[in-house]
Tab-separated table of C-alpha atoms and ligand atoms in Angstrom:
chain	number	residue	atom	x	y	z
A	1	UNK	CA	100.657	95.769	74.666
A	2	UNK	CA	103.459	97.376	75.971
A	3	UNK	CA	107.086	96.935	74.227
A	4	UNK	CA	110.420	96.667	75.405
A	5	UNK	CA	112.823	100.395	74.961
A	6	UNK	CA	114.739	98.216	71.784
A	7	UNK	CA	111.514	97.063	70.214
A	8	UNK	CA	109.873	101.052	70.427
A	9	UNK	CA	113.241	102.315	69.440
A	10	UNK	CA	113.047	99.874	66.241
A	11	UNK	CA	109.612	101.144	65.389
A	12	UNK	CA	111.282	105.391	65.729
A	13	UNK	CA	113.890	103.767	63.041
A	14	UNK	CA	111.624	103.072	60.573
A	15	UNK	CA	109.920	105.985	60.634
A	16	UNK	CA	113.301	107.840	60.702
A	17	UNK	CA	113.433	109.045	64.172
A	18	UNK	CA	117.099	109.145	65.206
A	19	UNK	CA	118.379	106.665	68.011
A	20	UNK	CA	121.342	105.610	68.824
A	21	UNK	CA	123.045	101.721	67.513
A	22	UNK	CA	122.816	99.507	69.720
A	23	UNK	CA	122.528	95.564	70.490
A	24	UNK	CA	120.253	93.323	72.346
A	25	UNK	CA	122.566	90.656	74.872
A	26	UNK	CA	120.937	88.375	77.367
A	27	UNK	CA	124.288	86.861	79.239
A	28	UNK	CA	127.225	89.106	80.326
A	29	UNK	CA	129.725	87.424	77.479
A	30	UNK	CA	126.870	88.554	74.846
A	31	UNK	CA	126.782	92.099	75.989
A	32	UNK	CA	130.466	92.358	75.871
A	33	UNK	CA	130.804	90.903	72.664
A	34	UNK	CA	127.882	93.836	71.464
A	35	UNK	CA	130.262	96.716	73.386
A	36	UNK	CA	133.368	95.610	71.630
A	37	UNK	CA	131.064	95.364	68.356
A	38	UNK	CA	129.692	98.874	68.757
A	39	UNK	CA	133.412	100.375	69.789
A	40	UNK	CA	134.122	102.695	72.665
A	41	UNK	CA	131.806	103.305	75.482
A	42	UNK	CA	128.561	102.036	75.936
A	43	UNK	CA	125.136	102.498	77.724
A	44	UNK	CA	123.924	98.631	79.868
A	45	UNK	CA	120.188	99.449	79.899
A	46	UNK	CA	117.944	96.732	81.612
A	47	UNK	CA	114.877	96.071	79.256
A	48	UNK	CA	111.248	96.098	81.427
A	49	UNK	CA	108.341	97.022	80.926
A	50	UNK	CA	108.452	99.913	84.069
A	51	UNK	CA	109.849	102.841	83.687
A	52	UNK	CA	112.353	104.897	86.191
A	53	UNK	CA	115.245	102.096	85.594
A	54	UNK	CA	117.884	105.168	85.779
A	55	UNK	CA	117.366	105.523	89.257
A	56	UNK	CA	116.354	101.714	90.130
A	57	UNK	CA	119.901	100.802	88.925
A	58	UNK	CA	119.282	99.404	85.700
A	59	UNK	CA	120.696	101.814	83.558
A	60	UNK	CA	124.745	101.809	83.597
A	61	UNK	CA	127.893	103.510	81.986
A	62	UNK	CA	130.384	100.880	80.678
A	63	UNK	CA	133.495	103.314	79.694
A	64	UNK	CA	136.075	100.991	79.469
A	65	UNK	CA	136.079	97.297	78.567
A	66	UNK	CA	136.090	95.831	82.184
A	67	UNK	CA	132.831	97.173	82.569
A	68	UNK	CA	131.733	95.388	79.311
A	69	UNK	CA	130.790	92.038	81.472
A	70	UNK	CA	130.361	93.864	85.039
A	71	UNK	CA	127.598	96.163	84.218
A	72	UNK	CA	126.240	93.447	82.793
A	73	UNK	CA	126.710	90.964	85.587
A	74	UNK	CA	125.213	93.475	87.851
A	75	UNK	CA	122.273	94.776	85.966
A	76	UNK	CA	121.119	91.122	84.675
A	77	UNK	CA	118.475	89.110	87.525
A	78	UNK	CA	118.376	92.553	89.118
A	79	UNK	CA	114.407	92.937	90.300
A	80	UNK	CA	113.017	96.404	88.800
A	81	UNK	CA	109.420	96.868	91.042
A	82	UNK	CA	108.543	92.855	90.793
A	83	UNK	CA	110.460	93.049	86.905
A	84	UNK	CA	113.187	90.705	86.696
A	85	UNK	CA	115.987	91.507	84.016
A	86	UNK	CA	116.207	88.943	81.328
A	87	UNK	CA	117.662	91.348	78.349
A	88	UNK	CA	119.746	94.227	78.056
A	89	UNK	CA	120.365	96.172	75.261
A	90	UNK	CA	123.740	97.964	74.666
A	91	UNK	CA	123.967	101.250	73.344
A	92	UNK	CA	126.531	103.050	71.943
A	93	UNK	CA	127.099	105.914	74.904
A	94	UNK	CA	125.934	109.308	74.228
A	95	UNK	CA	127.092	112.468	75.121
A	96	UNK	CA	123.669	115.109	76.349
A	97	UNK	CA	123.736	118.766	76.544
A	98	UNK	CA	120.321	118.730	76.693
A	99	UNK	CA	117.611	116.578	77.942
A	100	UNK	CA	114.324	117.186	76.376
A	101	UNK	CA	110.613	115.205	76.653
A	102	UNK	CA	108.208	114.779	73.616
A	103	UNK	CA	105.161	112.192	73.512
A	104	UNK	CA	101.888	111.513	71.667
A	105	UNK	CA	99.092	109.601	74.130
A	106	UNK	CA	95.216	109.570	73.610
A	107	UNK	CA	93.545	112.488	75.694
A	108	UNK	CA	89.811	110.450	75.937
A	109	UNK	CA	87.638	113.352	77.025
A	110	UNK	CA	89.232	115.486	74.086
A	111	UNK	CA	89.082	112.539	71.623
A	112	UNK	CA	91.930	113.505	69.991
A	113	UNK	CA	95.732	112.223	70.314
A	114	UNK	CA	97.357	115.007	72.397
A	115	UNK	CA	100.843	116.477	72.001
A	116	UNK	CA	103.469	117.236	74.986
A	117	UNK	CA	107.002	118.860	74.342
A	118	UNK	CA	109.119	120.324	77.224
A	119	UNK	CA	112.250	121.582	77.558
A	120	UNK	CA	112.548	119.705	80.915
A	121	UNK	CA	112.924	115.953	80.280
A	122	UNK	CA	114.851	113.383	81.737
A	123	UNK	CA	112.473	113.666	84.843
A	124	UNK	CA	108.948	112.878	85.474
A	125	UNK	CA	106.646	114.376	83.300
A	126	UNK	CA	103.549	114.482	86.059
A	127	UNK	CA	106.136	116.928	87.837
A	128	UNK	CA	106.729	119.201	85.411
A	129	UNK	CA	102.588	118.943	84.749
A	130	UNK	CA	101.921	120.102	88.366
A	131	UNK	CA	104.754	122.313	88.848
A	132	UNK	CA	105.659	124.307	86.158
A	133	UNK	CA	102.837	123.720	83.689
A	134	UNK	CA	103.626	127.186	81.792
A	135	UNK	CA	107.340	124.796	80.460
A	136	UNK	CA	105.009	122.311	79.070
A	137	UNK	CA	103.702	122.527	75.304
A	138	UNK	CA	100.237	120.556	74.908
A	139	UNK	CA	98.216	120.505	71.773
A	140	UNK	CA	95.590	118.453	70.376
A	141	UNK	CA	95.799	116.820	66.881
A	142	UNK	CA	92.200	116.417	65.291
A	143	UNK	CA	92.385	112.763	64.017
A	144	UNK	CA	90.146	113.717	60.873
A	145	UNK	CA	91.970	116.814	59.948
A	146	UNK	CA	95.633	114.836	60.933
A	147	UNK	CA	98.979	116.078	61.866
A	148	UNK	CA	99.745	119.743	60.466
A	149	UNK	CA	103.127	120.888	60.044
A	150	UNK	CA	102.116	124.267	62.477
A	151	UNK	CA	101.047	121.984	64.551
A	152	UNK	CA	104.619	121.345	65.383
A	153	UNK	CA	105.682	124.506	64.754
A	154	UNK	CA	103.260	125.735	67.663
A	155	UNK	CA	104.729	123.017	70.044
A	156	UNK	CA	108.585	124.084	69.660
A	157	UNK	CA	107.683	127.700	69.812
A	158	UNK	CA	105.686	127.011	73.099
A	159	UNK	CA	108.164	125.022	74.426
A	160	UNK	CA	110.725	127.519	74.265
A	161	UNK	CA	112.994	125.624	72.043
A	162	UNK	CA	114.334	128.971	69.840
A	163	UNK	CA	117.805	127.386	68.349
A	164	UNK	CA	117.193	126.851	64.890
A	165	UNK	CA	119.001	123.714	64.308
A	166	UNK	CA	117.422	122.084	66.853
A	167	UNK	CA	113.867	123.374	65.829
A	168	UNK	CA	114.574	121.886	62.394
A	169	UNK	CA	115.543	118.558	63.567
A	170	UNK	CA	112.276	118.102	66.668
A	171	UNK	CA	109.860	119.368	63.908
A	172	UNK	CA	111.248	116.666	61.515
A	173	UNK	CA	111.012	114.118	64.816
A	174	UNK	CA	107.125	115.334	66.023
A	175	UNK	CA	106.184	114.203	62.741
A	176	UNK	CA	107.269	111.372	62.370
A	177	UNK	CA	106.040	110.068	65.626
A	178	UNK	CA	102.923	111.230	64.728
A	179	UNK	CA	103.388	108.789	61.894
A	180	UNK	CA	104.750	106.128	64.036
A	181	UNK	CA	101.579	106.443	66.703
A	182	UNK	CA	99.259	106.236	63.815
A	183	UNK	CA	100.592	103.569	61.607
A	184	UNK	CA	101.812	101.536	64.109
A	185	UNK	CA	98.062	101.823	66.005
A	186	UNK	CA	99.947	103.437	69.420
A	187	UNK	CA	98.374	104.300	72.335
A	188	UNK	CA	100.981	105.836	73.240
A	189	UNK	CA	104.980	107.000	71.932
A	190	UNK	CA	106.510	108.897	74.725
A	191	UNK	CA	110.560	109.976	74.251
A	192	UNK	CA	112.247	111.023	77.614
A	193	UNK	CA	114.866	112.297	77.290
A	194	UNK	CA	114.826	113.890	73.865
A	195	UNK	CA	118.448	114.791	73.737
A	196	UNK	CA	120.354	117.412	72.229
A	197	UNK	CA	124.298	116.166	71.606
A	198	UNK	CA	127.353	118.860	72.334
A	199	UNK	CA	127.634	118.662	68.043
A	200	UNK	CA	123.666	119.919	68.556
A	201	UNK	CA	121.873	116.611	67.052
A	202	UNK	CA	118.825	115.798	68.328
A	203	UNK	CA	117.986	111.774	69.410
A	204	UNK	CA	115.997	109.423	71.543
A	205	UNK	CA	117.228	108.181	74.297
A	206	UNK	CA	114.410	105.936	75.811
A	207	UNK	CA	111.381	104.489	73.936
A	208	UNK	CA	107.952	104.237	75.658
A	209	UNK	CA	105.927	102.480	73.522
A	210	UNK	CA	101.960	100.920	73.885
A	211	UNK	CA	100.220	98.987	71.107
A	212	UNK	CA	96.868	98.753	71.148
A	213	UNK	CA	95.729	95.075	71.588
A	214	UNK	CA	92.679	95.392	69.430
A	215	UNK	CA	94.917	96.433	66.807
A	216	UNK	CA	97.809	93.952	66.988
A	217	UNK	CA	96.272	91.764	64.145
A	218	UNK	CA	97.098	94.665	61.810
A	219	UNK	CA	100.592	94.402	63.029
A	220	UNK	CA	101.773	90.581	63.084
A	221	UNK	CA	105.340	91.785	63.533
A	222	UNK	CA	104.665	93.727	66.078
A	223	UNK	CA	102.114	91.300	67.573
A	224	UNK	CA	105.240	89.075	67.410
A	225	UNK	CA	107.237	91.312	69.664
A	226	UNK	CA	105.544	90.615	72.565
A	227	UNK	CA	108.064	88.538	75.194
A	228	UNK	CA	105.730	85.740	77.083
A	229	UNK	CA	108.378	84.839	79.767
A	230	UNK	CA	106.890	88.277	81.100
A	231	UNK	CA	103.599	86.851	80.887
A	232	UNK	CA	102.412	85.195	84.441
A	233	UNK	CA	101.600	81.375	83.527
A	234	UNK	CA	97.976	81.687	84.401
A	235	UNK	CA	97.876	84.541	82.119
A	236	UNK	CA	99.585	82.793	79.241
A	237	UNK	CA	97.050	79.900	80.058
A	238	UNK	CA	94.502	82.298	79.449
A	239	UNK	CA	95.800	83.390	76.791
A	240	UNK	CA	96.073	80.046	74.867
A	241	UNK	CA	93.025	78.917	75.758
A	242	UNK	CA	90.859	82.049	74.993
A	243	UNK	CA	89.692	82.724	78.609
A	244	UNK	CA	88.870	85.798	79.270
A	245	UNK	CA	91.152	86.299	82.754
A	246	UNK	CA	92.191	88.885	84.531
A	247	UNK	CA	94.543	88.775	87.852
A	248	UNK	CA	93.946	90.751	90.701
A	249	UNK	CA	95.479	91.026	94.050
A	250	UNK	CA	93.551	88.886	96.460
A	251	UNK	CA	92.823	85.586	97.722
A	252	UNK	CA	88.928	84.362	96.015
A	253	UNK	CA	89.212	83.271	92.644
A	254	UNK	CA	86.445	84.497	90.670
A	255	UNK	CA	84.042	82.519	87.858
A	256	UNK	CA	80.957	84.217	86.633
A	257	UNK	CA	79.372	84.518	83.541
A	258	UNK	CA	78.712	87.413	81.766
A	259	UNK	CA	81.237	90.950	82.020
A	260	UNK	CA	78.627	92.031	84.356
A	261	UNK	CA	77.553	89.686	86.864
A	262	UNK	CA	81.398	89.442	87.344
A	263	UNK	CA	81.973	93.220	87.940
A	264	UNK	CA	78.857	92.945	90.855
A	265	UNK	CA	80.394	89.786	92.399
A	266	UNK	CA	83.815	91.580	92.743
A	267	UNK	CA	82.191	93.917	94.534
A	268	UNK	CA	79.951	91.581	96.472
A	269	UNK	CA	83.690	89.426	97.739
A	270	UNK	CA	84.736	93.416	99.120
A	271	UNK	CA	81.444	93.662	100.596
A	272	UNK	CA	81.661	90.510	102.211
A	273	UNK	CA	85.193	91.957	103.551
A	274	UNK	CA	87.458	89.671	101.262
A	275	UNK	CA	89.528	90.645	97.709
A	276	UNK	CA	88.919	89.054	94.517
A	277	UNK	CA	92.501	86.970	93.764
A	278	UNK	CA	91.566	86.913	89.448
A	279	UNK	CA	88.881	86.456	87.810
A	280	UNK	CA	87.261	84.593	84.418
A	281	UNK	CA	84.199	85.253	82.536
A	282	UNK	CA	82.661	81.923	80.959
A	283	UNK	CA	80.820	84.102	78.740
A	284	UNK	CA	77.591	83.033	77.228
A	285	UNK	CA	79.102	79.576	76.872
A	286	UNK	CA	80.102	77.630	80.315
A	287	UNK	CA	79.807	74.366	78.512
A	288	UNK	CA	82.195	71.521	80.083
A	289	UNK	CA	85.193	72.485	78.635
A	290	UNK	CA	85.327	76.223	79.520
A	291	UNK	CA	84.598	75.397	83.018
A	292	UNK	CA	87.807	73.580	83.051
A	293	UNK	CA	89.674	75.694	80.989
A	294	UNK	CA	88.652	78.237	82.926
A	295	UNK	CA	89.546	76.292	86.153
A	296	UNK	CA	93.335	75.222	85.034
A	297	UNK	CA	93.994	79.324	84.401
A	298	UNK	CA	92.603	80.359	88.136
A	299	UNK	CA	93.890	77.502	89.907
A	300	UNK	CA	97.692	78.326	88.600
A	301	UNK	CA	97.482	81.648	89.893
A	302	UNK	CA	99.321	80.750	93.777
A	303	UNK	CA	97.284	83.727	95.746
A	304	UNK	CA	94.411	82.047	94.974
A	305	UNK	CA	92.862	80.447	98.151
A	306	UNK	CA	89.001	79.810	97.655
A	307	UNK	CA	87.139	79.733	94.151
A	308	UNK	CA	83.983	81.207	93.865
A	309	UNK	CA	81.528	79.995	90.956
A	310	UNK	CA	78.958	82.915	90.590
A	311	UNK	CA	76.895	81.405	87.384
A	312	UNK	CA	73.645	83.058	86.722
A	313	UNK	CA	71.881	81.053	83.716
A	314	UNK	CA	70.302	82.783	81.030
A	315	UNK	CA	71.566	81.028	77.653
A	316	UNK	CA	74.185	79.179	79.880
A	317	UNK	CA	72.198	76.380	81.724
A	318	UNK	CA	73.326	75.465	85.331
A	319	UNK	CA	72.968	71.904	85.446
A	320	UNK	CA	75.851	72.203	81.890
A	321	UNK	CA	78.133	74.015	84.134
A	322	UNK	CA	77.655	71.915	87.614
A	323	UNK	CA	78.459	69.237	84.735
A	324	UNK	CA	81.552	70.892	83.892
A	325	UNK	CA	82.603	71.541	87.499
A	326	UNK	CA	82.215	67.973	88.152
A	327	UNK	CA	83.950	67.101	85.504
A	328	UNK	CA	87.080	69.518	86.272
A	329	UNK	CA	87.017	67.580	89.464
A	330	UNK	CA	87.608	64.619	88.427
A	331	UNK	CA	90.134	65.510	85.222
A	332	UNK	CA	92.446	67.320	87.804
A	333	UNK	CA	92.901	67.681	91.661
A	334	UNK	CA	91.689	71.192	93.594
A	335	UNK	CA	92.346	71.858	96.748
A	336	UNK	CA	90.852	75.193	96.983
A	337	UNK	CA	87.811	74.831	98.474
A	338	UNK	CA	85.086	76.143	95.919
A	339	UNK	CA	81.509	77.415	96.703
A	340	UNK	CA	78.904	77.207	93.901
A	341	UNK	CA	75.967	80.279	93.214
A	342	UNK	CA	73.995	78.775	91.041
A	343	UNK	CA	70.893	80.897	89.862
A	344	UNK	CA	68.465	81.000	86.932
A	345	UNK	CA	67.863	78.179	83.966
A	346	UNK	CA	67.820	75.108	84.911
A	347	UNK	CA	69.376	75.863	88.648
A	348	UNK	CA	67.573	73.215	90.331
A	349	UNK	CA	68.809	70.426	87.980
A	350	UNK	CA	72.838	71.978	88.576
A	351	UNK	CA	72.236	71.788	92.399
A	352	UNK	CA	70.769	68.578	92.545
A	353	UNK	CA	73.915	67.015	90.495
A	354	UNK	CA	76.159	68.569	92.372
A	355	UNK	CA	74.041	66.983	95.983
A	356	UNK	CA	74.409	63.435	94.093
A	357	UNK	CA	77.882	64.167	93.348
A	358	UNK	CA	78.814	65.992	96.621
A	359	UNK	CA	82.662	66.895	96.436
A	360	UNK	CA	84.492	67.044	99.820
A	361	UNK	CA	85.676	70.755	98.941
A	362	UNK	CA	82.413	71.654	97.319
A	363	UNK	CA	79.706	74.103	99.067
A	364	UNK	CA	76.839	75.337	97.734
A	365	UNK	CA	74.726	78.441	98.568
A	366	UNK	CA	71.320	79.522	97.503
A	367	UNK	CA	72.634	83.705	97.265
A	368	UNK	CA	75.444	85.530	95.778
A	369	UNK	CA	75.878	87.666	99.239
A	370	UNK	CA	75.437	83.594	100.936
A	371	UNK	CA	78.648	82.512	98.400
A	372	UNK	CA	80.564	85.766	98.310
A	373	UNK	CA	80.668	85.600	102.948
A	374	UNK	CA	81.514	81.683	102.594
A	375	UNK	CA	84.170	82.186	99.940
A	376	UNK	CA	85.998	84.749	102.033
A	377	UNK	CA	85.483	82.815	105.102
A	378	UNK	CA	87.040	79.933	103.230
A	379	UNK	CA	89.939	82.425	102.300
A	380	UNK	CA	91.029	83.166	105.436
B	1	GDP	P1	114.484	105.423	82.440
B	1	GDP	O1	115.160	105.771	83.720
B	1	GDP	O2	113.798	104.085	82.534
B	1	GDP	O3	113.554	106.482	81.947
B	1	GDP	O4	115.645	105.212	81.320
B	1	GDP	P2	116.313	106.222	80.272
B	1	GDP	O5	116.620	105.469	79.057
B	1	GDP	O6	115.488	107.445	80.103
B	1	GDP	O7	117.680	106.601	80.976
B	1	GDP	C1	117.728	107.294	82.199
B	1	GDP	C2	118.800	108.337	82.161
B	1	GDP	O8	120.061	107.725	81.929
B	1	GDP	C3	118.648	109.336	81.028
B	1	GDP	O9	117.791	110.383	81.376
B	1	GDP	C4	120.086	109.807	80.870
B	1	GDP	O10	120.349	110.852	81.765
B	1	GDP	C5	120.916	108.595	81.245
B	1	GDP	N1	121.408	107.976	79.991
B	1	GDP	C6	120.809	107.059	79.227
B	1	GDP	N2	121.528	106.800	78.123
B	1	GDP	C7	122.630	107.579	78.193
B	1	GDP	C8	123.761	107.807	77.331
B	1	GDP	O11	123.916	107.229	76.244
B	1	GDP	N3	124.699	108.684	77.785
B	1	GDP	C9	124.582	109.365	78.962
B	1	GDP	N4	125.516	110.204	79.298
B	1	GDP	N5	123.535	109.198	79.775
B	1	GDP	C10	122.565	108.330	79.398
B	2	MN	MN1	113.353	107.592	80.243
């Protein structure tokens, strides 16, 4: 779960990271009333979950109090890569002499969190990666031994950072992150910028912040921060329902059972020459009622065009989910035309209900290759 720039920056509070005050505002009168609060100029930063909102526009300088509403006015509704801007938070303004990056991510193949400092922040980190590698400090923290204090020492000294005032503060700040990404269950705590004030104090500017989901029940507050307007419908469907869904970017909506026989019929749809619109694993279940749970999630996802029922039955039995399908059918209108696989226990029984039945919009094939062609020809 990613969280908003406020909600990460709330989390570096509590572990004592330094940010800057600041005010969450959702309509132009409520941001102004947060500048006037916070007193003298402020920063209008759009919250979504994307990065790069500097140069997209959504991050503004109000520095006098006609700006307090304008900023606002402009920033709010503005569309940041397909992420509309519903809340801004208000920052008191500061002033940067220096702009620097620190962040704490998982490194899989190491198996270890890993550790990057640079001097060079404010820009993208993949650039300074590829470019000038030698500016960036990377070191691995053993998760059994933890975080060591020379750990950090290591990092500042191989970043280059030799003033001592501002060593003392980013060692203070590396470890408490480290605190932060372990406590809070992070996948990742990225700062950038890092800054370093005229006065030489050292604070984060920007919060990237990633939960991870498996962990959220640990966290209920955190769990709580999550912001469902975000959410796609289908996906908060999903969610409600406990279907496993997940939305991709074509037109054939996707129903299988079983993680894998849904990975082989995605690629059997690109195969066939079409792209998989979602997808939703029944599980071991596919009684009646997941079918149409199941059913209500893909059919609110609008890309969707044809729905393809790939159901190979091992514990599930086939003639229990042509049951279900039937019954979706009649509980709520499709239009999509859907095309039925149906394979394994008790296949004949499922096919034969669904000849009785025999739904205008219904076709049935005998292969998944037959189903997957049909489904995409139906797509087009
Ligand atoms: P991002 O573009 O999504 O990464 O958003 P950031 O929060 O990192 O802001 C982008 C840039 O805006 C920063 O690198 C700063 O240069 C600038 N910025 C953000 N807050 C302030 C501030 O309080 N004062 C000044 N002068 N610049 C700021
Ligand atoms: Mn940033």
């Amino acid at each position: 779960m990613d969280l908003y720039e406020y909600q990460g920056k709330e989390l570096f509070r509590r572990f004592g990271i330094p940010v800057s005050d600041g005010r969450l505002a959702t309509t132009p009168a409520e941001a102004r009333a947060a500048a006037e609060e916070l007193g003298g100029p402020v920063v209008v930063k759009a919250q979504v979950l994307t990065g790069g909102r500097g140069k997209a526009g959504g991050i503004k300088l109000a520095s006098d109090p006609a700006d307090d509403e304008a900023k606002p006015e402009e920033i709010l509704g503005l569309d940041i890569r397909g992420h509309v801007v519903r809340r801004l938070w208000i920052e008191r303004a500061s002033d940067i002499a220096k702009e620097y990056y620190l962040s704490l991510t998982f490194d899989r193949g190491a198996k270890k969190v890993l550790l990057m400092l640079t001097r060079e922040g404010g820009i993208d980190i993949e650039e300074v990666a590829a470019e000038r590698p030698d500016a960036l400090a990377r070191l691995h923290v053993d998760p059994l031994e933890g975080f060591q204090p020379y750990q950090a020492r290591r990092a500042v000294y191989g970043a280059g950072i030799d003033d001592p005032g501002e060593q003392k503060q980013i060692l203070d700040v590396v470890r408490e992150l480290y605190a932060c990404f372990v406590e809070c269950d992070a996948m990742l705590c990225e700062i950038n910028p890092l800054i370093v004030t005229p006065d030489g104090e050292v604070r984060a500017l920007d919060s990237k912040f990633t939960v991870d989901d498996n962990a959220l029940y640990r966290h209920p507050d955190v769990a709580e921060m999550r912001d469902l307007e975000a959410v796609p419908a289908e996906e908060r469907a999903a969610r409600a329902k406990g279907v496993t869904y997940v939305k991709l970017d074509g037109e054939v909506g996707i129903l299988g059972n079983g993680a894998g026989l849904v990975m082989s019929t995605l690629d059997v749809i690109a195969l066939a020459g079409g792209r998989p619109a979602n997808f939703c694993d029944l599980g071991g279940g596919g009684d009646a009622q997941g079918v149409v749970d199941a059913l209500e999630v893909i059919t609110a996802d609008p890309q969707v065009r044809s729905i393809l029922f790939n159901i190979f039955g091992g514990i599930t039995r086939c003639d229990e989910v042509a049951r279900g399908i039937l019954q979706a059918l009649e509980q709520m209108t499709i239009e999509h035309p859907i095309v039925v696989r149906l394979d394994g226990t008790n296949a004949e029984e499922g096919r034969e209900l669904l000849a009785e039945a025999a739904p205008s919009n219904l076709h049935t094939e005998p292969t998944m290759l037959d189903a997957a062609r049909r489904a995409v020809e139906l797509a087009a």
